[in-house]
């Protein structure tokens, strides 16, 4: 069964450094998403991406964040200057986009645990 | 203010039916309501999705009233492996469009 993969599984960085989290969505999917989950808290939507551009973004997704689909398979989340409060689990997800809706069934990756020191 | 509300936790015993309700005001009119299950240190996993009335699949049922201001996930005959956190996911329309996960309901199934 196809699945969403994410690398690395755990990333440790110093405050102020840039990090890039990588995701490989399911190959025939059209919608891509990033979420974060701070330890012990709920999953929070960051951004959705469709047709090579941002479709929706939350207020969390400020100027320090950016997303990119650099090639036909990868989908990346860049955090330009990490802060302590960016420490969280980051999940990538993808959906078929059958109904051109961002609430189509989403398939989540295993997550990348980001630790900012 | 657009938001979702779920019970923080629920306890059940093996073999019982469990119903978890998510209240969501200001839901987007054209979007689905989806429920996910999450185990510790894993990504959310799709359970069921619906737009209105009732939807049933091999693992759960989803009840959505006509006003779509809430939805109820029904898990028939739960087992120990159903112990997890359950989230509703909706699209809310207010000053801006946003995808919102509910606060999550931690279900504990006891033997």
Coordinates of C-alpha atoms in Angstrom, one line a residue:
Chain A
X1 CA 0.0 0.0 0.0
X2 CA 1.5 3.4 -0.9
X3 CA 2.4 5.6 2.0
X4 CA 3.7 9.1 2.7
X5 CA 7.3 9.1 3.9
X6 CA 9.2 11.7 5.8
X7 CA 12.9 12.4 6.5
X8 CA 14.6 12.7 8.8
X9 CA 12.7 11.0 11.6
X10 CA 14.4 13.3 14.2
X11 CA 16.1 16.6 13.6
X12 CA 18.0 18.5 16.3
X13 CA 19.1 22.0 15.6
X14 CA 20.3 25.2 17.3
X15 CA 18.1 28.2 17.7
X16 CA 18.4 30.5 14.7
X17 CA 19.4 27.8 12.3
X18 CA 17.5 26.9 9.2
X19 CA 16.0 23.4 8.8
X20 CA 14.4 21.7 5.9
X21 CA 12.0 18.9 6.5
X22 CA 11.3 16.5 3.6
X23 CA 8.3 14.6 2.6
X24 CA 7.5 12.2 -0.3
X25 CA 3.7 12.3 -0.8
X26 CA 1.8 9.4 -2.4
X27 CA 2.6 9.6 -6.1
X28 CA -0.8 10.3 -7.7
X29 CA -1.9 12.8 -5.0
X30 CA -2.5 16.4 -5.8
X31 CA -2.9 18.1 -2.4
X32 CA -0.1 18.3 0.1
X33 CA -0.1 19.5 3.6
X34 CA 2.1 20.3 6.6
X35 CA 0.9 20.1 10.2
X36 CA 2.7 20.4 13.5
X37 CA 2.0 18.8 16.9
X38 CA 3.6 20.2 20.0
X39 CA 4.2 17.5 22.6
X40 CA 0.9 16.7 24.3
X41 CA -1.2 19.0 22.2
X42 CA -3.4 18.7 19.2
X43 CA -2.5 18.6 15.6
X44 CA -2.3 22.1 14.0
X45 CA -2.7 22.9 10.4
X46 CA 0.1 24.9 8.8
X47 CA -0.3 24.9 5.1
X48 CA -1.8 23.2 2.1
X49 CA -0.3 23.1 -1.4
X50 CA -2.0 22.5 -4.7
X51 CA -1.0 23.0 -8.3
X52 CA 2.4 24.2 -7.3
X53 CA 1.2 27.0 -5.0
X54 CA 0.0 27.5 -1.5
X55 CA -3.7 26.8 -1.3
X56 CA -4.4 27.8 2.3
X57 CA -2.2 28.6 5.3
X58 CA -2.8 29.2 9.0
X59 CA -1.7 32.1 11.1
X60 CA 1.1 29.9 12.4
X61 CA 2.6 29.8 8.9
X62 CA 4.4 33.1 9.0
X63 CA 7.3 34.5 7.0
X64 CA 9.8 32.1 8.6
X65 CA 8.1 29.2 7.0
X66 CA 8.1 28.2 3.3
X67 CA 7.1 25.2 1.3
X68 CA 8.4 23.9 -2.0
X69 CA 7.9 21.1 -4.4
X70 CA 11.4 21.1 -5.9
X71 CA 10.9 18.1 -8.1
X72 CA 8.1 15.7 -9.0
X73 CA 8.3 13.7 -5.8
X74 CA 9.5 15.8 -2.8
X75 CA 7.6 18.3 -0.8
X76 CA 9.6 20.3 1.7
X77 CA 9.0 22.6 4.7
X78 CA 11.7 25.1 5.4
X79 CA 11.9 27.0 8.7
X80 CA 14.3 29.9 8.2
X81 CA 15.4 30.8 11.7
X82 CA 14.2 28.3 14.2
X83 CA 13.0 29.3 17.6
X84 CA 12.7 27.2 20.7
X85 CA 8.9 27.1 20.3
X86 CA 9.2 25.5 16.9
X87 CA 10.1 22.2 18.7
X88 CA 7.3 19.9 17.7
X89 CA 6.4 16.9 15.6
X90 CA 5.8 17.9 12.0
X91 CA 3.5 15.8 9.9
X92 CA 3.3 15.8 6.1
X93 CA 0.1 14.6 4.5
X94 CA -1.3 14.2 1.0
X95 CA -4.7 13.7 -0.6
X96 CA -6.0 12.7 -4.0
X97 CA -7.8 16.0 -4.5
X98 CA -10.7 14.2 -6.2
X99 CA -13.2 16.9 -5.3
X100 CA -10.7 19.8 -5.5
X101 CA -11.2 20.1 -1.7
X102 CA -8.6 20.3 0.9
X103 CA -10.8 18.2 3.2
X104 CA -10.4 15.2 1.0
X105 CA -9.1 12.1 2.8
X106 CA -5.6 12.8 3.9
X107 CA -2.8 10.3 4.4
X108 CA -0.2 11.2 7.0
X109 CA 3.4 10.4 7.1
X110 CA 5.1 9.2 10.3
X111 CA 6.4 12.7 11.2
X112 CA 9.7 14.4 11.9
X113 CA 10.4 15.3 15.4
X114 CA 12.2 18.7 15.5
X115 CA 14.1 19.7 18.6
X116 CA 15.4 23.2 18.8
X117 CA 18.1 23.8 21.4
Chain B
X1 CA -15.0 32.6 16.8
X2 CA -14.8 29.4 14.8
X3 CA -13.7 26.4 16.8
X4 CA -14.2 22.8 17.5
X5 CA -15.0 21.0 20.8
X6 CA -14.5 17.4 21.8
X7 CA -14.5 15.7 25.2
X8 CA -11.0 15.4 26.5
X9 CA -11.2 11.8 27.4
X10 CA -13.5 8.8 27.5
X11 CA -13.3 5.4 29.2
X12 CA -14.9 2.2 27.8
X13 CA -14.7 -1.5 28.1
X14 CA -14.0 -4.1 25.4
X15 CA -17.0 -4.9 23.4
X16 CA -18.9 -1.7 24.1
X17 CA -20.0 0.9 21.6
X18 CA -18.3 4.2 21.9
X19 CA -19.7 7.5 20.6
X20 CA -17.5 10.6 20.4
X21 CA -19.0 13.9 19.4
X22 CA -17.3 16.9 17.9
X23 CA -19.0 20.3 17.9
X24 CA -18.0 22.6 15.1
X25 CA -19.6 26.0 14.5
X26 CA -19.1 28.0 11.3
X27 CA -18.2 24.9 9.3
X28 CA -17.5 25.4 5.6
X29 CA -20.6 24.5 3.6
X30 CA -18.9 22.5 0.9
X31 CA -16.3 20.5 2.8
X32 CA -16.2 17.2 4.4
X33 CA -16.0 16.2 8.1
X34 CA -13.3 13.7 8.7
X35 CA -12.2 11.7 11.7
X36 CA -8.7 10.4 12.4
X37 CA -7.2 8.1 15.0
X38 CA -3.7 8.7 16.4
X39 CA -1.5 6.4 18.4
X40 CA 1.5 7.7 20.3
X41 CA 4.4 8.9 18.1
X42 CA 2.5 8.2 14.9
X43 CA 0.7 10.3 12.3
X44 CA -3.1 10.5 12.3
X45 CA -4.8 7.7 10.5
X46 CA -8.0 8.2 8.5
X47 CA -11.1 6.5 10.0
X48 CA -14.1 7.9 8.2
X49 CA -15.4 10.9 6.3
X50 CA -18.8 12.3 5.6
X51 CA -20.8 15.3 4.4
X52 CA -24.2 14.8 6.0
X53 CA -26.5 12.2 7.5
X54 CA -24.9 8.9 8.1
X55 CA -21.9 7.1 6.7
X56 CA -20.7 3.7 7.7
X57 CA -17.6 1.7 6.8
X58 CA -16.0 -1.4 8.1
X59 CA -14.6 0.2 11.2
X60 CA -17.0 3.0 12.2
X61 CA -20.1 5.0 11.6
X62 CA -20.4 8.8 11.4
X63 CA -23.5 10.7 12.1
X64 CA -23.9 14.3 10.9
X65 CA -27.1 16.3 11.7
X66 CA -28.7 18.5 9.0
X67 CA -27.2 21.7 10.5
X68 CA -23.7 20.1 10.4
X69 CA -22.8 21.9 13.6
X70 CA -21.6 18.6 15.1
X71 CA -20.6 15.1 14.1
X72 CA -20.5 11.8 16.1
X73 CA -18.1 9.1 15.5
X74 CA -19.4 5.7 16.6
X75 CA -17.0 2.8 17.2
X76 CA -18.9 -0.5 17.5
X77 CA -17.6 -3.1 19.9
X78 CA -14.3 -1.5 20.8
X79 CA -11.2 -3.6 21.6
X80 CA -8.0 -2.8 23.5
X81 CA -6.3 -1.8 20.3
X82 CA -8.8 1.1 19.8
X83 CA -7.1 2.9 22.7
X84 CA -5.9 6.1 21.0
X85 CA -6.7 9.8 20.5
X86 CA -9.5 10.6 18.1
X87 CA -9.7 13.8 16.2
X88 CA -12.3 15.4 14.0
X89 CA -11.0 17.5 11.2
X90 CA -13.2 20.2 9.6
X91 CA -12.7 23.3 7.4
X92 CA -13.9 26.4 9.1
X93 CA -14.8 29.6 7.3
X94 CA -14.6 32.8 9.3
X95 CA -12.3 35.7 8.6
X96 CA -10.1 33.2 6.8
X97 CA -10.3 29.6 5.7
X98 CA -8.6 27.1 7.9
X99 CA -8.4 23.4 8.5
X100 CA -9.0 22.7 12.1
X101 CA -8.3 19.5 14.0
X102 CA -10.5 19.1 17.1
X103 CA -8.8 19.1 20.5
X104 CA -8.8 15.3 20.4
X105 CA -10.5 12.7 22.6
X106 CA -8.3 10.3 24.4
X107 CA -10.2 6.9 24.5
X108 CA -9.1 4.3 26.9
X109 CA -10.5 0.8 26.4
X110 CA -10.2 -1.4 29.4
X111 CA -10.4 -5.2 29.5

